[in-house]
Amino acid sequence: FPLSDVEVNLKVITKLISSAQTREKFLKILQYSSKLLAYSLIKALGDPASYGKHFDALAKQLSTARRCFKMLRWFKHFEDIADARAEKESLVSGLLYMDVVANV
């Protein structure tokens, strides 16, 4: 990383993506909660310019943030190549390679 002494390698990237998945799931909960709150406020108050509209916009922004987290998720499958190489059984090794290709 710039301005740090941390070496960027596959293990570091995988760790970051794993925590990104956790954040993505948390954002999913927030997104759908804000959608529910927006719907409830619009129906209860009957005024689309109320807080309901703000919560609906928040849900859309959270959806965009979740897409960004999902975009880099495929990096974690490169670690599976080492498992496929280490596998002694050729059939299982081939299946592991196919899994990597399918997820990348």
PDB file of C-alpha atoms in Angstrom:
ATOM      1  CA  PHE A   1       0.000   0.000   0.000  1.00  0.00           C
ATOM      2  CA  PRO A   2       1.224   3.525  -0.619  1.00  0.00           C
ATOM      3  CA  LEU A   3       2.668   5.294   2.407  1.00  0.00           C
ATOM      4  CA  SER A   4       2.915   2.091   4.423  1.00  0.00           C
ATOM      5  CA  ASP A   5       5.300  -0.786   4.888  1.00  0.00           C
ATOM      6  CA  VAL A   6       2.628  -3.447   4.252  1.00  0.00           C
ATOM      7  CA  GLU A   7       3.423  -5.714   1.345  1.00  0.00           C
ATOM      8  CA  VAL A   8       0.454  -6.340  -0.917  1.00  0.00           C
ATOM      9  CA  ASN A   9       0.100  -9.992  -1.778  1.00  0.00           C
ATOM     10  CA  LEU A  10      -2.709 -12.434  -2.392  1.00  0.00           C
ATOM     11  CA  LYS A  11      -3.154 -13.203   1.308  1.00  0.00           C
ATOM     12  CA  VAL A  12      -3.555  -9.494   2.194  1.00  0.00           C
ATOM     13  CA  ILE A  13      -6.005  -8.932  -0.662  1.00  0.00           C
ATOM     14  CA  THR A  14      -8.032 -11.986   0.388  1.00  0.00           C
ATOM     15  CA  LYS A  15      -8.172 -10.753   3.965  1.00  0.00           C
ATOM     16  CA  LEU A  16      -9.414  -7.352   2.812  1.00  0.00           C
ATOM     17  CA  ILE A  17     -12.038  -8.926   0.592  1.00  0.00           C
ATOM     18  CA  SER A  18     -13.210 -11.175   3.410  1.00  0.00           C
ATOM     19  CA  SER A  19     -13.806  -8.172   5.599  1.00  0.00           C
ATOM     20  CA  ALA A  20     -15.406  -6.427   2.615  1.00  0.00           C
ATOM     21  CA  GLN A  21     -17.891  -9.281   2.407  1.00  0.00           C
ATOM     22  CA  THR A  22     -18.784  -8.684   6.025  1.00  0.00           C
ATOM     23  CA  ARG A  23     -19.293  -4.996   5.316  1.00  0.00           C
ATOM     24  CA  GLU A  24     -21.337  -5.835   2.231  1.00  0.00           C
ATOM     25  CA  LYS A  25     -23.711  -8.003   4.256  1.00  0.00           C
ATOM     26  CA  PHE A  26     -24.043  -5.268   6.868  1.00  0.00           C
ATOM     27  CA  LEU A  27     -24.810  -2.762   4.110  1.00  0.00           C
ATOM     28  CA  LYS A  28     -27.425  -5.150   2.741  1.00  0.00           C
ATOM     29  CA  ILE A  29     -29.210  -5.157   6.096  1.00  0.00           C
ATOM     30  CA  LEU A  30     -29.050  -1.357   6.230  1.00  0.00           C
ATOM     31  CA  GLN A  31     -30.255  -1.053   2.640  1.00  0.00           C
ATOM     32  CA  TYR A  32     -33.329  -3.187   3.104  1.00  0.00           C
ATOM     33  CA  SER A  33     -34.073  -1.633   6.484  1.00  0.00           C
ATOM     34  CA  SER A  34     -34.002   1.826   4.946  1.00  0.00           C
ATOM     35  CA  LYS A  35     -36.227   0.619   2.097  1.00  0.00           C
ATOM     36  CA  LEU A  36     -38.719  -0.720   4.619  1.00  0.00           C
ATOM     37  CA  LEU A  37     -38.574   2.479   6.641  1.00  0.00           C
ATOM     38  CA  ALA A  38     -39.016   4.593   3.485  1.00  0.00           C
ATOM     39  CA  TYR A  39     -42.032   2.556   2.420  1.00  0.00           C
ATOM     40  CA  SER A  40     -43.553   2.758   5.898  1.00  0.00           C
ATOM     41  CA  LEU A  41     -43.048   6.514   6.156  1.00  0.00           C
ATOM     42  CA  ILE A  42     -44.455   7.212   2.702  1.00  0.00           C
ATOM     43  CA  LYS A  43     -47.507   5.054   3.382  1.00  0.00           C
ATOM     44  CA  ALA A  44     -48.025   6.394   6.913  1.00  0.00           C
ATOM     45  CA  LEU A  45     -47.526  10.075   6.143  1.00  0.00           C
ATOM     46  CA  GLY A  46     -48.769  10.010   2.575  1.00  0.00           C
ATOM     47  CA  ASP A  47     -46.212  12.665   1.666  1.00  0.00           C
ATOM     48  CA  PRO A  48     -43.529  11.442  -0.750  1.00  0.00           C
ATOM     49  CA  ALA A  49     -41.390  14.514   0.005  1.00  0.00           C
ATOM     50  CA  SER A  50     -41.078  13.484   3.648  1.00  0.00           C
ATOM     51  CA  TYR A  51     -38.308  11.520   5.325  1.00  0.00           C
ATOM     52  CA  GLY A  52     -39.445   8.507   3.333  1.00  0.00           C
ATOM     53  CA  LYS A  53     -37.927   9.954   0.195  1.00  0.00           C
ATOM     54  CA  HIS A  54     -34.621  10.517   1.991  1.00  0.00           C
ATOM     55  CA  PHE A  55     -34.539   6.917   3.238  1.00  0.00           C
ATOM     56  CA  ASP A  56     -35.338   5.705  -0.269  1.00  0.00           C
ATOM     57  CA  ALA A  57     -32.358   7.669  -1.619  1.00  0.00           C
ATOM     58  CA  LEU A  58     -30.206   6.193   1.154  1.00  0.00           C
ATOM     59  CA  ALA A  59     -31.250   2.687   0.100  1.00  0.00           C
ATOM     60  CA  LYS A  60     -30.160   3.437  -3.480  1.00  0.00           C
ATOM     61  CA  GLN A  61     -26.779   4.730  -2.325  1.00  0.00           C
ATOM     62  CA  LEU A  62     -26.255   1.667  -0.155  1.00  0.00           C
ATOM     63  CA  SER A  63     -27.067  -0.513  -3.156  1.00  0.00           C
ATOM     64  CA  THR A  64     -24.307   1.200  -5.127  1.00  0.00           C
ATOM     65  CA  ALA A  65     -21.852   0.708  -2.268  1.00  0.00           C
ATOM     66  CA  ARG A  66     -22.705  -2.991  -2.123  1.00  0.00           C
ATOM     67  CA  ARG A  67     -21.992  -3.366  -5.830  1.00  0.00           C
ATOM     68  CA  CYS A  68     -18.513  -1.935  -5.291  1.00  0.00           C
ATOM     69  CA  PHE A  69     -17.778  -4.488  -2.565  1.00  0.00           C
ATOM     70  CA  LYS A  70     -19.011  -7.333  -4.746  1.00  0.00           C
ATOM     71  CA  MET A  71     -16.938  -6.239  -7.713  1.00  0.00           C
ATOM     72  CA  LEU A  72     -13.603  -7.406  -6.244  1.00  0.00           C
ATOM     73  CA  ARG A  73     -14.839 -10.589  -4.619  1.00  0.00           C
ATOM     74  CA  TRP A  74     -13.371 -12.810  -7.352  1.00  0.00           C
ATOM     75  CA  PHE A  75      -9.796 -12.190  -6.136  1.00  0.00           C
ATOM     76  CA  LYS A  76     -10.256 -14.626  -3.270  1.00  0.00           C
ATOM     77  CA  HIS A  77     -10.519 -17.581  -5.657  1.00  0.00           C
ATOM     78  CA  PHE A  78      -6.881 -17.237  -6.733  1.00  0.00           C
ATOM     79  CA  GLU A  79      -5.858 -18.830  -3.426  1.00  0.00           C
ATOM     80  CA  ASP A  80      -7.692 -21.973  -4.513  1.00  0.00           C
ATOM     81  CA  ILE A  81      -5.096 -22.516  -7.259  1.00  0.00           C
ATOM     82  CA  ALA A  82      -2.577 -23.601  -4.620  1.00  0.00           C
ATOM     83  CA  ASP A  83      -5.074 -26.150  -3.288  1.00  0.00           C
ATOM     84  CA  ALA A  84      -5.633 -27.486  -6.804  1.00  0.00           C
ATOM     85  CA  ARG A  85      -1.870 -27.816  -7.360  1.00  0.00           C
ATOM     86  CA  ALA A  86      -1.383 -29.598  -4.038  1.00  0.00           C
ATOM     87  CA  GLU A  87      -4.130 -32.134  -4.740  1.00  0.00           C
ATOM     88  CA  LYS A  88      -2.672 -35.560  -5.607  1.00  0.00           C
ATOM     89  CA  GLU A  89      -5.807 -36.961  -7.253  1.00  0.00           C
ATOM     90  CA  SER A  90      -5.965 -35.676 -10.843  1.00  0.00           C
ATOM     91  CA  LEU A  91      -9.768 -35.786 -11.033  1.00  0.00           C
ATOM     92  CA  VAL A  92     -10.182 -33.729  -7.862  1.00  0.00           C
ATOM     93  CA  SER A  93      -7.425 -31.371  -8.985  1.00  0.00           C
ATOM     94  CA  GLY A  94      -9.217 -30.846 -12.298  1.00  0.00           C
ATOM     95  CA  LEU A  95     -12.459 -30.122 -10.478  1.00  0.00           C
ATOM     96  CA  LEU A  96     -10.704 -27.596  -8.258  1.00  0.00           C
ATOM     97  CA  TYR A  97      -9.242 -25.845 -11.309  1.00  0.00           C
ATOM     98  CA  MET A  98     -12.698 -25.790 -12.917  1.00  0.00           C
ATOM     99  CA  ASP A  99     -14.060 -24.213  -9.734  1.00  0.00           C
ATOM    100  CA  VAL A 100     -11.430 -21.476  -9.907  1.00  0.00           C
ATOM    101  CA  VAL A 101     -12.183 -20.778 -13.564  1.00  0.00           C
ATOM    102  CA  ALA A 102     -15.922 -20.733 -12.926  1.00  0.00           C
ATOM    103  CA  ASN A 103     -15.570 -18.200 -10.104  1.00  0.00           C
ATOM    104  CA  VAL A 104     -13.095 -15.906 -11.858  1.00  0.00           C
TER     105      VAL A 104
END
